[in-house]
Tab-separated table of C-alpha atoms in Angstrom:
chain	number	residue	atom	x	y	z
A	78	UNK	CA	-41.362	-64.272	-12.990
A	79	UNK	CA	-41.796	-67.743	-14.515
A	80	UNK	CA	-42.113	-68.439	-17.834
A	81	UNK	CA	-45.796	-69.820	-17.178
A	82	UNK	CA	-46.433	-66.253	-15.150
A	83	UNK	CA	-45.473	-64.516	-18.354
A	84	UNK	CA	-47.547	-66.703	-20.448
A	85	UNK	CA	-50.545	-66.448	-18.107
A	86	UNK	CA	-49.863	-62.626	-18.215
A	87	UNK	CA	-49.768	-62.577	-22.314
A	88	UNK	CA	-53.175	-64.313	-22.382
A	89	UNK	CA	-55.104	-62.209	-20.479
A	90	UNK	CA	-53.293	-59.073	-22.073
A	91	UNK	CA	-54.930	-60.916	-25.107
A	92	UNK	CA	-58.296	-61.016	-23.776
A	93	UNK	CA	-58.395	-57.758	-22.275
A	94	UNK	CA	-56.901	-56.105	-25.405
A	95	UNK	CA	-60.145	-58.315	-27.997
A	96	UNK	CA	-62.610	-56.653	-25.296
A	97	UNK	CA	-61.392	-53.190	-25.344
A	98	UNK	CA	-60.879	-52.965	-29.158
A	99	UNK	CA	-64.543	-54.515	-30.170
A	100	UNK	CA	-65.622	-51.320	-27.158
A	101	UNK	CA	-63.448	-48.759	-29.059
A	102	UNK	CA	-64.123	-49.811	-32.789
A	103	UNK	CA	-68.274	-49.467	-31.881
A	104	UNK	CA	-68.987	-53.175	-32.214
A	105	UNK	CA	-69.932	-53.405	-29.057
A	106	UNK	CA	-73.833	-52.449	-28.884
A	107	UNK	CA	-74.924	-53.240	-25.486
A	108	UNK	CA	-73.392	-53.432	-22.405
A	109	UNK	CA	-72.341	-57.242	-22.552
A	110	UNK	CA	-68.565	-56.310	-23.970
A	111	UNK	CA	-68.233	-53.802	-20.961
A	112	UNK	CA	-69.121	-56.051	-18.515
A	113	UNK	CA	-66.771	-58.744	-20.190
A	114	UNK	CA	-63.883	-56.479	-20.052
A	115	UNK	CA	-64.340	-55.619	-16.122
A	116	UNK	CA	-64.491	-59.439	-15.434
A	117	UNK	CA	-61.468	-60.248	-17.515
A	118	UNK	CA	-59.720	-57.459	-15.178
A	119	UNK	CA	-60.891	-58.959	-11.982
A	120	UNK	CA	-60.299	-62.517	-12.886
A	121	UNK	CA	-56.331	-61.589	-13.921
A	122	UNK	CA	-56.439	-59.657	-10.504
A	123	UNK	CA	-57.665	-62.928	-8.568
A	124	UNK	CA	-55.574	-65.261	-10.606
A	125	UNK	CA	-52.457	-62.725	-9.241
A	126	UNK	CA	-51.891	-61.472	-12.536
A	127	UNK	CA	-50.675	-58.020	-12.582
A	128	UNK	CA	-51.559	-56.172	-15.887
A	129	UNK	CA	-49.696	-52.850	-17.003
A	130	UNK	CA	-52.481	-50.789	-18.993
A	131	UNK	CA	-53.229	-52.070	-22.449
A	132	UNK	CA	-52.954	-49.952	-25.825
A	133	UNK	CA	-56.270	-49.119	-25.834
A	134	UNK	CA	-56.645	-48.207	-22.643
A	135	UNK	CA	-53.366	-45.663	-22.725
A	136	UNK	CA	-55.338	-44.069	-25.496
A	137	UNK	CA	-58.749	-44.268	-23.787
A	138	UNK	CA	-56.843	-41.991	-20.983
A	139	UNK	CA	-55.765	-39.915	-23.115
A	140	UNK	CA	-58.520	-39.216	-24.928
A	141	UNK	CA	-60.275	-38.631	-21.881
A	142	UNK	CA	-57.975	-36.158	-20.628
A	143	UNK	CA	-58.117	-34.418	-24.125
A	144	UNK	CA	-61.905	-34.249	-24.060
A	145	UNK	CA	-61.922	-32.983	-20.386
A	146	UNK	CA	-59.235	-30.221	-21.565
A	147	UNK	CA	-61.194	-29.483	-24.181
A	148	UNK	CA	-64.293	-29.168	-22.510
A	149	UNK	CA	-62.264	-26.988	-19.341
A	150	UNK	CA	-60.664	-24.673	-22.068
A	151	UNK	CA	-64.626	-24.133	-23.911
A	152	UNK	CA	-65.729	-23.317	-20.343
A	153	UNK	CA	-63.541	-21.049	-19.698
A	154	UNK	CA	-63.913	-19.669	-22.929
A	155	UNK	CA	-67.822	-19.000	-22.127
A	156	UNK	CA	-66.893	-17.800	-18.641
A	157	UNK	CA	-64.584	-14.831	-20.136
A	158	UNK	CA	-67.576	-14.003	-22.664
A	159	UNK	CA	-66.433	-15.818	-25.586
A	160	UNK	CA	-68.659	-17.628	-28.068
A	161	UNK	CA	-67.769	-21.238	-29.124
A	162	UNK	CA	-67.757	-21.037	-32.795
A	163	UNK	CA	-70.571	-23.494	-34.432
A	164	UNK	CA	-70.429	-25.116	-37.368
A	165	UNK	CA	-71.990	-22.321	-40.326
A	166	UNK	CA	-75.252	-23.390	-41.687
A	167	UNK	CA	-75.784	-22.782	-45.162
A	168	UNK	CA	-78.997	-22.231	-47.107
A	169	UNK	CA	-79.282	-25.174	-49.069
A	170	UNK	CA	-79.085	-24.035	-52.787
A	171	UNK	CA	-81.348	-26.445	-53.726
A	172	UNK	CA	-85.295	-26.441	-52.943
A	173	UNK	CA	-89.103	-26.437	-54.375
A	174	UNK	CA	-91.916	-27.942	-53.820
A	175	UNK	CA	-93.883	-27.207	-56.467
A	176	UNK	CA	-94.563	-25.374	-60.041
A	177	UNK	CA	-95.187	-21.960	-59.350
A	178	UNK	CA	-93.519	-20.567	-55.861
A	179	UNK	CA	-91.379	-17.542	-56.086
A	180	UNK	CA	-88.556	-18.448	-58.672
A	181	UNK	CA	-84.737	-17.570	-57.274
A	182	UNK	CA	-82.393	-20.126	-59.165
A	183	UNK	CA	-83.238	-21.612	-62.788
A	184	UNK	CA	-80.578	-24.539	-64.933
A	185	UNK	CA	-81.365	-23.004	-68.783
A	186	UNK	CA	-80.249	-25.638	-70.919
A	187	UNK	CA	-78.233	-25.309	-74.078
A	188	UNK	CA	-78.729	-26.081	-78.240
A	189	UNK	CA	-75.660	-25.279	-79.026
A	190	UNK	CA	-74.187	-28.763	-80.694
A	191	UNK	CA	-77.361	-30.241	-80.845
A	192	UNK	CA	-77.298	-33.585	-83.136
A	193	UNK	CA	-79.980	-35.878	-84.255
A	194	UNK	CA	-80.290	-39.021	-82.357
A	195	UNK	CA	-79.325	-41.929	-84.897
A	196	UNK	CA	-83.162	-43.516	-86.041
A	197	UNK	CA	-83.264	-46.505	-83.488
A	198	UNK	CA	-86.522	-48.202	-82.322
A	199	UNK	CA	-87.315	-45.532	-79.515
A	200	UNK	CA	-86.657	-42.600	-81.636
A	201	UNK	CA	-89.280	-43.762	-84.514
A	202	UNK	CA	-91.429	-44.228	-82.007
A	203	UNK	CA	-91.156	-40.348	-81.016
A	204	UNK	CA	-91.167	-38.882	-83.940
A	205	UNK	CA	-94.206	-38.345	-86.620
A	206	UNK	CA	-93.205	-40.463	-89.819
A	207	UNK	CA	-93.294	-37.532	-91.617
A	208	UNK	CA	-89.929	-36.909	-90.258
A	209	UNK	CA	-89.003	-40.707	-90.467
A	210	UNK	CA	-86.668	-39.874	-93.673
A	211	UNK	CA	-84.907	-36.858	-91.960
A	212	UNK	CA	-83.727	-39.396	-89.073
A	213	UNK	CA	-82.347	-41.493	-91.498
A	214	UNK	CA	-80.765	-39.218	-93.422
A	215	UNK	CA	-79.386	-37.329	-90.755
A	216	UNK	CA	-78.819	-39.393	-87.516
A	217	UNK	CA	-75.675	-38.754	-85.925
A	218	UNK	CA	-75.285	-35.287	-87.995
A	219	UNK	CA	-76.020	-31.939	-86.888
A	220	UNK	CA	-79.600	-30.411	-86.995
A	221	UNK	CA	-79.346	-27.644	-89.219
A	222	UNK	CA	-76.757	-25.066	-88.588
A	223	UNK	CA	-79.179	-22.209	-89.378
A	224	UNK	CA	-81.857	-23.642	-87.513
A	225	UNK	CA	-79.700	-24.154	-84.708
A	226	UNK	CA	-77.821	-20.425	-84.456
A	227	UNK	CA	-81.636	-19.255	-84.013
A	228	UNK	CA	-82.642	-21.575	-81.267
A	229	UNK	CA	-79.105	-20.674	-79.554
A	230	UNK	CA	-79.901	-16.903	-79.470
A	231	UNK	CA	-83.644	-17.382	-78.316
A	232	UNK	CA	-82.087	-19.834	-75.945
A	233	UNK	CA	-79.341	-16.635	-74.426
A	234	UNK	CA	-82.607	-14.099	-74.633
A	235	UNK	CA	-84.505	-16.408	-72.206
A	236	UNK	CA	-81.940	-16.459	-70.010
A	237	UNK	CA	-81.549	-12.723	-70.418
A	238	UNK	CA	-85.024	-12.325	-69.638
A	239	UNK	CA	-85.161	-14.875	-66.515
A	240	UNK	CA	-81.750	-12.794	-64.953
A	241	UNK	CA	-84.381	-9.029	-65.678
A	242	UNK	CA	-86.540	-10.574	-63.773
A	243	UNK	CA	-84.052	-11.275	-60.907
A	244	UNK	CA	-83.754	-15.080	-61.406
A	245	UNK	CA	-80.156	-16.579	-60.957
A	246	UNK	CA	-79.482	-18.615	-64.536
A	247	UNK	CA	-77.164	-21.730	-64.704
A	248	UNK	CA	-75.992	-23.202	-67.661
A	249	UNK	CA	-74.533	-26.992	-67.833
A	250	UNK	CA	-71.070	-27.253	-69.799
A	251	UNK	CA	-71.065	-27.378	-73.736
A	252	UNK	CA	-70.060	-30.564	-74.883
A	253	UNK	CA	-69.144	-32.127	-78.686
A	254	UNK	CA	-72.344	-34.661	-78.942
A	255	UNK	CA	-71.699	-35.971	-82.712
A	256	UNK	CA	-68.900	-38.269	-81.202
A	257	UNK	CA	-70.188	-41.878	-81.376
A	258	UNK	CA	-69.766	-44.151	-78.282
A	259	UNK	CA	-70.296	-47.644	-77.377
A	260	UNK	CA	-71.841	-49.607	-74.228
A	261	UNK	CA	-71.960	-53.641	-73.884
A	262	UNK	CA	-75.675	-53.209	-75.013
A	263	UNK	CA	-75.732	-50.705	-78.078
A	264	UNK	CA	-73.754	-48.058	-79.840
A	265	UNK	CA	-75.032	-44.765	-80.395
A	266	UNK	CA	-73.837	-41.637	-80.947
A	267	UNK	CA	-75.323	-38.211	-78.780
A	268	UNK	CA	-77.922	-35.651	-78.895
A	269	UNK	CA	-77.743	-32.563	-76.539
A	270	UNK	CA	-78.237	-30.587	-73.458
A	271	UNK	CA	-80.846	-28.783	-74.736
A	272	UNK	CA	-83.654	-29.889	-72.012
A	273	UNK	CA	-82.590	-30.100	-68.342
A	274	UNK	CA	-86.279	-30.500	-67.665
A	275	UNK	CA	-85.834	-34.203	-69.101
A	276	UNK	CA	-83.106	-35.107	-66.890
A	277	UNK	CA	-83.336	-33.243	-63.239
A	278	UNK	CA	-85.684	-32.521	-60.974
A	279	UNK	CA	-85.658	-30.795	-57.699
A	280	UNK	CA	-87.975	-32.599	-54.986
A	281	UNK	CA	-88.083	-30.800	-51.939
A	282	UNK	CA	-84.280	-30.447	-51.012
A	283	UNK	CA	-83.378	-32.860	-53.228
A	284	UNK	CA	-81.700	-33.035	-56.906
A	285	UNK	CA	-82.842	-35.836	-58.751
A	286	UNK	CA	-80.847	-37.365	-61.759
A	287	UNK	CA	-82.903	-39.315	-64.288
A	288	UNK	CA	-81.704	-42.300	-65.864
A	289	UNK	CA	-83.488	-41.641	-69.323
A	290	UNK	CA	-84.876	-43.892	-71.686
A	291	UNK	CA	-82.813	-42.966	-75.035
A	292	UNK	CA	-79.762	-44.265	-76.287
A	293	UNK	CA	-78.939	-41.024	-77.536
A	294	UNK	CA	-79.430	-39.393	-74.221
A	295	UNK	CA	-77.358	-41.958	-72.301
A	296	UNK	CA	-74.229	-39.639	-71.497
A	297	UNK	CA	-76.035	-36.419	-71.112
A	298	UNK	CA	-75.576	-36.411	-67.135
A	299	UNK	CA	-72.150	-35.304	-68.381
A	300	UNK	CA	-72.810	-32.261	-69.230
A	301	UNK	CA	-74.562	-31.407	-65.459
A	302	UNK	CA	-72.164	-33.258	-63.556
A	303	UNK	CA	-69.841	-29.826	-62.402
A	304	UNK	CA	-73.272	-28.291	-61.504
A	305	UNK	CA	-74.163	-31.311	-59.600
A	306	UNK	CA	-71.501	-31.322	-57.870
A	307	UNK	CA	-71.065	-27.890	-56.409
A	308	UNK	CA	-74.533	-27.928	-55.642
A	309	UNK	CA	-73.650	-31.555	-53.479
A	310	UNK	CA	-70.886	-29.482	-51.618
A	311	UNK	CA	-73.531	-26.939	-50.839
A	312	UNK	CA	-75.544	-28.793	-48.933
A	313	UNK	CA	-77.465	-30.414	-51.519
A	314	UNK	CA	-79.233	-34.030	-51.365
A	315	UNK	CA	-77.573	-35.599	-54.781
A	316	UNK	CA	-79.597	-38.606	-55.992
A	317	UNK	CA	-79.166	-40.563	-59.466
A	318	UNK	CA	-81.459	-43.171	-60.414
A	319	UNK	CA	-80.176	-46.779	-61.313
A	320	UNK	CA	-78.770	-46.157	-64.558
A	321	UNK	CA	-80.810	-48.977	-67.528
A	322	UNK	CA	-78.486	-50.873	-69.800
A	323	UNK	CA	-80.866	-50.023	-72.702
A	324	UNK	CA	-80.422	-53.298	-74.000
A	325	UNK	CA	-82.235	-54.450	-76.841
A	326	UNK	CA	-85.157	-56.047	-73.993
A	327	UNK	CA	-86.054	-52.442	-72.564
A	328	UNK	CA	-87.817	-51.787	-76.466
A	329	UNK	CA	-90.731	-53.475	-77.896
A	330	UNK	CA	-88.707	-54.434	-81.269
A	331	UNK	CA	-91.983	-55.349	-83.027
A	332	UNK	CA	-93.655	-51.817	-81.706
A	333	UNK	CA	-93.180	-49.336	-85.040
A	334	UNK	CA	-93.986	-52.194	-87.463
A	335	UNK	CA	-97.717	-52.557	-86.107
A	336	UNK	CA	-100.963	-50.201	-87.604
A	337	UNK	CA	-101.729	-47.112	-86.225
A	338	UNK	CA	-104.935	-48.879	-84.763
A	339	UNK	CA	-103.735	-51.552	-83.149
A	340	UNK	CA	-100.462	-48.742	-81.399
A	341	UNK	CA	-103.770	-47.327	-80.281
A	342	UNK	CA	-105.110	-50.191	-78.599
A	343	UNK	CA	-101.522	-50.899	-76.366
A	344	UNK	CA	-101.685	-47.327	-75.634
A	345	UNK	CA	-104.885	-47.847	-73.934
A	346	UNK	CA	-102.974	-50.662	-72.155
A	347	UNK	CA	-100.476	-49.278	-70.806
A	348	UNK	CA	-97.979	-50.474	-73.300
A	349	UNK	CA	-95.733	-48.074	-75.467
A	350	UNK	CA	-92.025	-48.733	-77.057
A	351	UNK	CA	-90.391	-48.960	-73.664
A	352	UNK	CA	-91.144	-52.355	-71.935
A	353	UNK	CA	-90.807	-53.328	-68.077
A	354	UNK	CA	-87.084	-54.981	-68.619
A	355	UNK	CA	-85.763	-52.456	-66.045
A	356	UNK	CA	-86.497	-49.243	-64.487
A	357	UNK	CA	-86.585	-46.242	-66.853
A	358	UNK	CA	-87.723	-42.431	-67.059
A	359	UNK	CA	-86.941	-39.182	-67.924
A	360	UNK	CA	-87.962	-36.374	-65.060
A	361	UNK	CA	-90.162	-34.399	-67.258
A	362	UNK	CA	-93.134	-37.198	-66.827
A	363	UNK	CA	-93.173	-36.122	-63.316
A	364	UNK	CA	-95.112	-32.839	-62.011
A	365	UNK	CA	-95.038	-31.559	-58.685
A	366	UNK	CA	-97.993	-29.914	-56.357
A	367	UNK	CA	-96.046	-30.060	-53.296
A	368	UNK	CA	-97.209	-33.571	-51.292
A	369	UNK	CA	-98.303	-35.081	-54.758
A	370	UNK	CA	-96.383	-35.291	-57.097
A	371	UNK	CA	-98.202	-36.713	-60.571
A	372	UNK	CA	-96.686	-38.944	-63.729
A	373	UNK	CA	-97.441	-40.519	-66.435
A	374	UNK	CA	-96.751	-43.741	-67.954
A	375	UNK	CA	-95.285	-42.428	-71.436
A	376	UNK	CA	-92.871	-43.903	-74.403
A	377	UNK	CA	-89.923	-42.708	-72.270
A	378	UNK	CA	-90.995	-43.612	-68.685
A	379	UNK	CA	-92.019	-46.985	-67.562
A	380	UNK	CA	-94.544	-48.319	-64.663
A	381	UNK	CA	-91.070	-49.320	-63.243
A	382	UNK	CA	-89.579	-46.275	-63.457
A	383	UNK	CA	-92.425	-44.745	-61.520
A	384	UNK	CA	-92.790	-47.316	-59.048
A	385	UNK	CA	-89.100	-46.452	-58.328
A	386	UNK	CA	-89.956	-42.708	-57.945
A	387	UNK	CA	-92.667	-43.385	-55.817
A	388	UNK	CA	-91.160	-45.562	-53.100
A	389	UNK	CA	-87.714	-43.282	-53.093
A	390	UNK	CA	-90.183	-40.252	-52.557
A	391	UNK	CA	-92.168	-42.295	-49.954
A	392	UNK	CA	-93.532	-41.517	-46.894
A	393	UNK	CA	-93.131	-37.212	-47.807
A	394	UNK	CA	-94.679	-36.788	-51.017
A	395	UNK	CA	-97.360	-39.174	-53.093
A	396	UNK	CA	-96.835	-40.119	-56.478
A	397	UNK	CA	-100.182	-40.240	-58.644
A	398	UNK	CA	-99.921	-41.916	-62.260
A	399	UNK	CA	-102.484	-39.667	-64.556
A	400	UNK	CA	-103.236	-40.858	-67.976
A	401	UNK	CA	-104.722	-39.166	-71.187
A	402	UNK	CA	-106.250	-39.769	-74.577
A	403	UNK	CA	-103.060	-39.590	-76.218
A	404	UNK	CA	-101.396	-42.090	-78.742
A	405	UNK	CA	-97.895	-41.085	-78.209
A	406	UNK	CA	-97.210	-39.680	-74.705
A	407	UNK	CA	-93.718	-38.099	-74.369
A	408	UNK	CA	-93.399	-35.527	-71.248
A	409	UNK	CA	-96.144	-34.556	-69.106
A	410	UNK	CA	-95.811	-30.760	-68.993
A	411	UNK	CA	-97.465	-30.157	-72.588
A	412	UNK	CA	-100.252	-32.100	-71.515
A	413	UNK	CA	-101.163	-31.197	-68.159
A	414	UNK	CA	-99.061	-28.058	-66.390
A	415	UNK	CA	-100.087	-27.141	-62.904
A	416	UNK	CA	-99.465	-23.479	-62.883
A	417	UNK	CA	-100.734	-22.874	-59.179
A	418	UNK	CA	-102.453	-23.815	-56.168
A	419	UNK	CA	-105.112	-25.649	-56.964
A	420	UNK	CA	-104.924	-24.395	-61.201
A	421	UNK	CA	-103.954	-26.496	-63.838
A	422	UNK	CA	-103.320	-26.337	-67.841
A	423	UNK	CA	-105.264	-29.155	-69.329
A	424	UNK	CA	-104.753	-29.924	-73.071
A	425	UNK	CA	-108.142	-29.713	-74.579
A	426	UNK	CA	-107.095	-32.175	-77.629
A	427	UNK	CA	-105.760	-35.221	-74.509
A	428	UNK	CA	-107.944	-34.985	-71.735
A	429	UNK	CA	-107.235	-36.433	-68.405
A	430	UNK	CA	-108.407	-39.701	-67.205
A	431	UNK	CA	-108.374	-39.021	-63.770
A	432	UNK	CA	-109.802	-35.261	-63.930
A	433	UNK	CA	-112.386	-35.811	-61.302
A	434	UNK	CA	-109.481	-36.097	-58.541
A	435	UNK	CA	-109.469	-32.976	-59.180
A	436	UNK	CA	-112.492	-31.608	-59.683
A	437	UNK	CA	-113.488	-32.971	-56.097
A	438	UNK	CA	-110.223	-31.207	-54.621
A	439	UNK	CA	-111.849	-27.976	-56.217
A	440	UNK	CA	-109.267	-27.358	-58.319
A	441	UNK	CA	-109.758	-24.921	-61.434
A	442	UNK	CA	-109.313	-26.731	-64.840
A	443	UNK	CA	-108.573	-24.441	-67.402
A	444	UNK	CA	-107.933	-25.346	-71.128
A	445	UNK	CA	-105.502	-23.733	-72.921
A	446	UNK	CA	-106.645	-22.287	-76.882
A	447	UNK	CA	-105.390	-23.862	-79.772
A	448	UNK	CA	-101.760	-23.522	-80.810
A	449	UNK	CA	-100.771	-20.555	-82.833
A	450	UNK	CA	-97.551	-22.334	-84.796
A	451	UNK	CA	-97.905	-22.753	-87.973
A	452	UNK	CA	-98.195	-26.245	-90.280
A	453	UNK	CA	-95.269	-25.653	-91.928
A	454	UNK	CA	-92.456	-25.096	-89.091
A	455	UNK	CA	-90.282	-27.561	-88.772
A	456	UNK	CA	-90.719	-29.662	-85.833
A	457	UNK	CA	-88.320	-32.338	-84.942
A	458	UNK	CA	-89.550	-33.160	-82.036
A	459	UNK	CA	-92.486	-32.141	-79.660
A	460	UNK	CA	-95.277	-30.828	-80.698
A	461	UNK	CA	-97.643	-28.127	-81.179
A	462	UNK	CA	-99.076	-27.824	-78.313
A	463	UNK	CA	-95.555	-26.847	-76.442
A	464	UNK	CA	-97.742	-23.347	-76.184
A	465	UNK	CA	-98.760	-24.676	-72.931
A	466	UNK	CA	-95.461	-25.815	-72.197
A	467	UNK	CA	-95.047	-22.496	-69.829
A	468	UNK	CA	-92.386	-21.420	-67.073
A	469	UNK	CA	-94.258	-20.021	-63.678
A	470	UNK	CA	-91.730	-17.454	-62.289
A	471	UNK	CA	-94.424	-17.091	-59.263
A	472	UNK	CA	-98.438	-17.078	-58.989
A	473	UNK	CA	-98.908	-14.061	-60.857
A	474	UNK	CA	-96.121	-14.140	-63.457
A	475	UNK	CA	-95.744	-16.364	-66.687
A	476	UNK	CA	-93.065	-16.810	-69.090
A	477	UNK	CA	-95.030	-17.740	-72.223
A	478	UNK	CA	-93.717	-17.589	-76.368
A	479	UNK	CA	-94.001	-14.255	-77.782
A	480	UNK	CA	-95.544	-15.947	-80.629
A	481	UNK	CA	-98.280	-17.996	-79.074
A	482	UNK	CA	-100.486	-14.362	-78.447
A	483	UNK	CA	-103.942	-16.425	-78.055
A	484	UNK	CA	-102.548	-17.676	-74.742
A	485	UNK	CA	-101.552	-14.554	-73.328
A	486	UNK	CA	-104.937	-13.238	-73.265
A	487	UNK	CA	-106.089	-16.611	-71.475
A	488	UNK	CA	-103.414	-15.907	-68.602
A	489	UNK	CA	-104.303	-12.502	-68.321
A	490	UNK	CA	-108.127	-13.060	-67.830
A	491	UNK	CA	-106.356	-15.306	-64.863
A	492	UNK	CA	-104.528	-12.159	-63.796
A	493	UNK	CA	-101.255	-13.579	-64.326
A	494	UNK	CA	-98.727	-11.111	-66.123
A	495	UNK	CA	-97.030	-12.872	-69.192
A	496	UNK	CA	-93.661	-12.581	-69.585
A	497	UNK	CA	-92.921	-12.952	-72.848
A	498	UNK	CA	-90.190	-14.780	-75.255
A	499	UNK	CA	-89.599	-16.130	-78.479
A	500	UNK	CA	-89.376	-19.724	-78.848
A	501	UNK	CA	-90.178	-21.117	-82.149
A	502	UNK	CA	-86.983	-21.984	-83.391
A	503	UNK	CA	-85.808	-23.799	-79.916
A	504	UNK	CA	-89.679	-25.347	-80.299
A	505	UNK	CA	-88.180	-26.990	-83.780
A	506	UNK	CA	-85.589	-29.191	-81.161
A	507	UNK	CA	-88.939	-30.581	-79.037
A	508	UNK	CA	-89.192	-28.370	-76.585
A	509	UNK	CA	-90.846	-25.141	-74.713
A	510	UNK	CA	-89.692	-22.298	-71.730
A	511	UNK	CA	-90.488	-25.562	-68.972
A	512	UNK	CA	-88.491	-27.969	-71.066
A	513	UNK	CA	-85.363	-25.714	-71.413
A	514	UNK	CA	-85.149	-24.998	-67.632
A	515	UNK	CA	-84.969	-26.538	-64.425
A	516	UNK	CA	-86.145	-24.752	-61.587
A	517	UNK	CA	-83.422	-25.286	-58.716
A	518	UNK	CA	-84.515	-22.917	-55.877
A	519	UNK	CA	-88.136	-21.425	-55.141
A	520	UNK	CA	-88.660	-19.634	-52.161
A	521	UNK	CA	-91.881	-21.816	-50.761
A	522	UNK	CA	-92.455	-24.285	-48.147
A	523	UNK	CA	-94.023	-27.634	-48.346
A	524	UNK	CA	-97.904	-28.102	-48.505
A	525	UNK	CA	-100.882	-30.273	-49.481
A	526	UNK	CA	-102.971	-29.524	-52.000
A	527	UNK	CA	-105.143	-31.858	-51.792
């Protein structure tokens, strides 16, 4: 052969070789490359080029042959009464719709290392100025030890309670929050992992990871992450939300130096100590009534955080924004708790702006009596009204405080047995039986209600 044969010969090895690989490697998405290939072959056969089989089609033989050995030794398999093994499905271990379906697997969260939050912009805005000198005093401290031992042991009865009552409790890992850590944007120093409600929530299938609006609160995904994880190898859907920077832009600087009246008046406009910089929210402004899901604009969750919520839960579910007379919004689920189909907790003292919605769906309204804490217990955070703030194990069982006895007798009049646990020391760190826990698994399926 001449040394213009061989070159002739290399170039269409060349060509042949560019088709086969683009067919191989999936570039290919019609049948143009095919077609290319068989005309390269033909023209090298005109041309009298005689080409040994390329690489990739030595390994397209062979994994042809594989395949059809394969697919002879499954046959024969079947034909001699075997069953082909298949893949195992799994139960997913992570699924609700909504608020009040049969309760199976519940996240309890934990107080023990709780800290306060160093007295930044957003926390003053949270927190009743009564307690303004505490922050300062304290921030970056621990709340008080004694305080803290009590809400620990309510925090273990609840979960004692929940496991009686045949729920599976998980716990997220106990971390050190007092150390002090630093970001591009700000330093802060932690707070705790006290209130899962705040920072998951379980759509449907899916685990969603909030990205929080408090400096304080910035690393507390930490303290999930291993249950995260195994429920990701599960089976799991796993989302986080884009993480804010929680730069100095995402606060209204000038918000806590302005009267109570004119706070009052930006309330009414939408406008609270979190601005629209960049997306932010924490889960527990979110309720769920299977295809709707409701929120509210609040001083921890912006329009952009729920605009965000709304398309990633798009075309499934709808996501309603509610609003309510209230001056300092912070979580939804001590204003408004839908406790079952078509029944909802509706705080007497913050009524809902958009109540007729459900009025016309037929819904019941019912409004929950006055709180039964008294003036004097410390309270950090929240508020009083974290009475209402109530964990459905299913339609006809409540887990309520022990304390709050004015509220029992409402839910039995609805003929719903409360279940019932003390709380007012874990109340003192801002939050009630929904806030502590996270329901993971309810055995339900997915409805309107609407």
């Amino acid at each position: 052969m001449g040394n213009g044969q061989k070159r002739l010969e290399r170039g269409w090895v060349e060509v042949l070789d560019q088709a086969q690989w683009r067919l191989a490697s999936g570039w290919a998405k019609t049948g143009a490359d095919e077609k290319r290939l068989l005309g390269s072959r033909n023209a090298a056969s005109a041309a009298g080029v005689h080409l040994k089989p390329t690489v990739v089609e030595l390994l397209g033989r062979a994994t042809a042959g594989w395949l059809q050995r394969a697919f002879q030794s499954s046959s024969s398999a079947a034909a001699a009464g075997g069953a082909v093994p298949e893949p195992a499905q799994e139960e997913c271990p992570v699924c609700a719709y909504n608020e009040w379906d049969p309760l199976e697997e519940v996240i309890v969260g934990r107080a023990e290392n709780a800290c306060v939050p160093p007295f930044s912009v957003e926390i003053q805005a949270n927190t009743f100025e009564e307690y303004w000198p505490f922050y300062q005093e304290n921030g970056g401290k621990s709340f008080p030890e004694e305080r803290v031992k009590k809400a620990v042991a309510e925090v273990e009865e609840l979960c004692n309670v929940l496991r009686l009552e045949g729920v599976t409790v998980r716990r997220p890992e106990p971390i050190d929050w007092s150390f002090e850590y630093k970001t591009p944007d700000f330093t802060s120093s932690g707070m705790y992992a006290a209130m899962p409600r705040d920072i998951l929530m379980v759509v449907g299938n899916e685990i969603i990871e909030a990205p929080m609006a408090w400096r304080a609160r910035f690393f507390e995904y930490r303290a999930y992450r291993p249950l995260m994880k195994e429920y990701f190898r599960k089976g799991a859907k796993w989302t986080t939300a884009p993480k804010p920077t929680m730069a100095d832009e995402l606060y209204d600087q000038e918000y806590n130096l302005r009267t109570a009246e004119d706070r009052q008046k930006l309330t009414v406009q939408g406008k609270f100590v979190t601005t629209e910089y960049e997306p932010c929210f924490d889960a527990a402004d979110f309720i769920r009534a299977g295809r709707d899901v409701f929120a509210q604009r609040s001083q921890v969750t912006n329009y952009m955080g729920i605009e965000w919520m709304r398309r990633h839960l798009a075309p499934t579910y709808k996501v309603h924004t509610l609003s309510f007379d209230d001056p300092n919004p912070m979580h939804i689920d001590a204003t408004f708790n839908i406790i079952g189909p078509g029944l909802v907790l509706s705080n007497p003292v913050l009524p809902c702006h958009q109540i007729e919605m459900f009025k016309k769906a037929s819904w019941t309204i019912v409004e929950p009596p006055l709180p039964m804490m008294p003036d004097d217990h410390p309270l950090w955070l929240g508020s009083k009204w974290l009475s209402m703030n109530v964990l459905m194990l299913d339609e006809k069982r409540v887990m309520v405080d022990t304390n709050e006895t004015s509220i029992h007798k409402m839910f039995e009049d609805l003929g719903i047995k409360p279940i019932k646990v003390s709380m007012r020391h874990a109340n003192s760190l801002g939050g009630g039986l929904h806030c502590y826990t996270t329901d993971v698994r309810r055995r339900g399926t997915l409805q309107s209600y609407f």
